[in-house]
Amino acid sequence: MQIRQAVPEDISEWLRMRRILWPDTPDVEHLQEMEAYFQTDAVDAVFVAVRPSGKMAGFLEASLRKYADGCSTSPVGYIEGWYVDSDLRRQGVGGLLTQAAEAWALAQGCTEMASDCILDNHTSLAAHLALGYEEAEHLIHFRKLISDGSPR
């Protein structure tokens, strides 16, 4: 399994996996974010796992954040999105992707890597713990739609 940074030719396969990971996100939004990755000097990285056949098997999107909950240093490497095709889970592909992201973050001056998952995503929790991540905090995020009373 080859792990490397994403290139523009990866967009269709990367989009396929992003659709699975974030099914409620419209394709236009996925594509805007993906194209921005290649068009800017943003401080982020996308790593892909490539099968011997050339087809992608997973990806990990990482960024640098000024801070992350549970961390005490800045900047912090952050796993923004992480996906491995179901036929290759529990075979080390996720670990290879996280190792690449951690090495990238270390090269950017980070000494901590952070991530998150929703409370009922037991698969993600188990994967993080298996790779040496520890639970730092439990958070519940709140939201409320507010209106100034004017018609929309």
GROMACS .gro file of C-alpha atoms in nm:
model
  152
    1MET     CA    1   0.000   0.000   0.000
    2GLN     CA    2   0.146   0.333  -0.107
    3ILE     CA    3   0.080   0.643   0.106
    4ARG     CA    4   0.142   0.979  -0.060
    5GLN     CA    5   0.007   1.332  -0.074
    6ALA     CA    6  -0.292   1.386  -0.299
    7VAL     CA    7  -0.250   1.521  -0.652
    8PRO     CA    8  -0.518   1.675  -0.880
    9GLU     CA    9  -0.562   1.344  -1.063
   10ASP     CA   10  -0.695   1.195  -0.736
   11ILE     CA   11  -1.005   1.415  -0.724
   12SER     CA   12  -1.257   1.159  -0.855
   13GLU     CA   13  -1.151   0.886  -0.611
   14TRP     CA   14  -1.109   1.132  -0.326
   15LEU     CA   15  -1.461   1.262  -0.400
   16ARG     CA   16  -1.596   0.906  -0.395
   17MET     CA   17  -1.463   0.856  -0.043
   18ARG     CA   18  -1.560   1.203   0.079
   19ARG     CA   19  -1.919   1.127  -0.027
   20ILE     CA   20  -1.914   0.820   0.196
   21LEU     CA   21  -1.757   0.999   0.493
   22TRP     CA   22  -1.971   1.314   0.466
   23PRO     CA   23  -2.289   1.207   0.280
   24ASP     CA   24  -2.484   1.522   0.369
   25THR     CA   25  -2.233   1.754   0.201
   26PRO     CA   26  -2.329   1.850  -0.155
   27ASP     CA   27  -2.080   1.756  -0.429
   28VAL     CA   28  -2.033   2.121  -0.519
   29GLU     CA   29  -1.907   2.191  -0.166
   30HIS     CA   30  -1.680   1.885  -0.168
   31LEU     CA   31  -1.532   1.992  -0.502
   32GLN     CA   32  -1.481   2.354  -0.392
   33GLU     CA   33  -1.288   2.239  -0.085
   34MET     CA   34  -1.086   1.986  -0.280
   35GLU     CA   35  -0.995   2.228  -0.558
   36ALA     CA   36  -0.901   2.495  -0.300
   37TYR     CA   37  -0.652   2.251  -0.154
   38PHE     CA   38  -0.462   2.247  -0.483
   39GLN     CA   39  -0.499   2.620  -0.558
   40THR     CA   40  -0.384   2.781  -0.234
   41ASP     CA   41  -0.091   2.787  -0.002
   42ALA     CA   42  -0.316   2.680   0.284
   43VAL     CA   43  -0.144   2.505   0.569
   44ASP     CA   44  -0.301   2.164   0.527
   45ALA     CA   45  -0.224   1.827   0.375
   46VAL     CA   46  -0.417   1.540   0.221
   47PHE     CA   47  -0.270   1.192   0.226
   48VAL     CA   48  -0.407   0.908   0.017
   49ALA     CA   49  -0.364   0.533   0.037
   50VAL     CA   50  -0.321   0.380  -0.307
   51ARG     CA   51  -0.381   0.014  -0.386
   52PRO     CA   52  -0.137  -0.177  -0.611
   53SER     CA   53  -0.403  -0.147  -0.884
   54GLY     CA   54  -0.376   0.233  -0.863
   55LYS     CA   55  -0.723   0.279  -0.715
   56MET     CA   56  -0.737   0.473  -0.391
   57ALA     CA   57  -0.825   0.294  -0.068
   58GLY     CA   58  -0.839   0.577   0.184
   59PHE     CA   59  -0.752   0.934   0.265
   60LEU     CA   60  -0.669   1.157   0.557
   61GLU     CA   61  -0.710   1.533   0.555
   62ALA     CA   62  -0.490   1.715   0.807
   63SER     CA   63  -0.451   2.077   0.905
   64LEU     CA   64  -0.269   2.297   1.150
   65ARG     CA   65  -0.481   2.463   1.415
   66LYS     CA   66  -0.377   2.734   1.658
   67TYR     CA   67  -0.525   2.521   1.936
   68ALA     CA   68  -0.722   2.203   1.989
   69ASP     CA   69  -0.927   2.093   2.287
   70GLY     CA   70  -0.717   1.889   2.527
   71CYS     CA   71  -0.385   2.007   2.379
   72SER     CA   72  -0.135   2.240   2.545
   73THR     CA   73   0.086   2.342   2.252
   74SER     CA   74   0.045   2.551   1.940
   75PRO     CA   75   0.020   2.487   1.654
   76VAL     CA   76  -0.148   2.148   1.669
   77GLY     CA   77  -0.173   1.899   1.385
   78TYR     CA   78  -0.538   1.805   1.337
   79ILE     CA   79  -0.707   1.517   1.160
   80GLU     CA   80  -0.999   1.684   0.984
   81GLY     CA   81  -1.123   1.378   0.798
   82TRP     CA   82  -1.011   1.017   0.780
   83TYR     CA   83  -1.155   0.734   0.572
   84VAL     CA   84  -1.051   0.382   0.470
   85ASP     CA   85  -1.255   0.160   0.236
   86SER     CA   86  -1.439  -0.110   0.430
   87ASP     CA   87  -1.252  -0.399   0.265
   88LEU     CA   88  -0.920  -0.269   0.404
   89ARG     CA   89  -1.018  -0.165   0.754
   90ARG     CA   90  -0.830  -0.321   1.045
   91GLN     CA   91  -0.536  -0.399   0.816
   92GLY     CA   92  -0.309  -0.107   0.902
   93VAL     CA   93  -0.408   0.135   0.626
   94GLY     CA   94  -0.552   0.387   0.872
   95GLY     CA   95  -0.235   0.363   1.077
   96LEU     CA   96  -0.019   0.435   0.773
   97LEU     CA   97  -0.231   0.739   0.690
   98THR     CA   98  -0.209   0.875   1.045
   99GLN     CA   99   0.168   0.814   1.053
  100ALA     CA  100   0.205   1.022   0.736
  101ALA     CA  101  -0.005   1.303   0.884
  102GLU     CA  102   0.186   1.291   1.213
  103ALA     CA  103   0.520   1.312   1.030
  104TRP     CA  104   0.388   1.607   0.829
  105ALA     CA  105   0.268   1.783   1.148
  106LEU     CA  106   0.601   1.720   1.318
  107ALA     CA  107   0.779   1.877   1.018
  108GLN     CA  108   0.551   2.182   1.061
  109GLY     CA  109   0.673   2.226   1.420
  110CYS     CA  110   0.390   2.047   1.600
  111THR     CA  111   0.442   1.831   1.905
  112GLU     CA  112   0.078   1.722   1.936
  113MET     CA  113  -0.175   1.575   1.695
  114ALA     CA  114  -0.547   1.597   1.766
  115SER     CA  115  -0.868   1.465   1.617
  116ASP     CA  116  -1.232   1.419   1.701
  117CYS     CA  117  -1.531   1.197   1.637
  118ILE     CA  118  -1.897   1.214   1.723
  119LEU     CA  119  -1.997   1.044   2.047
  120ASP     CA  120  -2.169   0.743   1.892
  121ASN     CA  121  -1.900   0.668   1.631
  122HIS     CA  122  -1.756   0.368   1.814
  123THR     CA  123  -1.555   0.255   1.510
  124SER     CA  124  -1.368   0.585   1.493
  125LEU     CA  125  -1.314   0.588   1.869
  126ALA     CA  126  -1.168   0.236   1.859
  127ALA     CA  127  -0.943   0.323   1.564
  128HIS     CA  128  -0.807   0.633   1.739
  129LEU     CA  129  -0.742   0.444   2.061
  130ALA     CA  130  -0.571   0.159   1.876
  131LEU     CA  131  -0.330   0.409   1.722
  132GLY     CA  132  -0.229   0.560   2.055
  133TYR     CA  133  -0.465   0.855   2.070
  134GLU     CA  134  -0.622   0.920   2.409
  135GLU     CA  135  -0.953   1.075   2.493
  136ALA     CA  136  -0.892   1.434   2.599
  137GLU     CA  137  -1.243   1.568   2.659
  138HIS     CA  138  -1.608   1.499   2.594
  139LEU     CA  139  -1.791   1.795   2.442
  140ILE     CA  140  -2.144   1.860   2.338
  141HIS     CA  141  -2.172   2.132   2.077
  142PHE     CA  142  -2.487   2.344   2.071
  143ARG     CA  143  -2.650   2.543   1.797
  144LYS     CA  144  -2.955   2.761   1.766
  145LEU     CA  145  -3.098   2.921   1.454
  146ILE     CA  146  -3.155   3.286   1.525
  147SER     CA  147  -3.333   3.547   1.320
  148ASP     CA  148  -3.351   3.922   1.330
  149GLY     CA  149  -3.712   3.902   1.222
  150SER     CA  150  -3.654   4.017   0.866
  151PRO     CA  151  -3.785   3.798   0.583
  152ARG     CA  152  -3.535   3.579   0.408
   0.00000   0.00000   0.00000
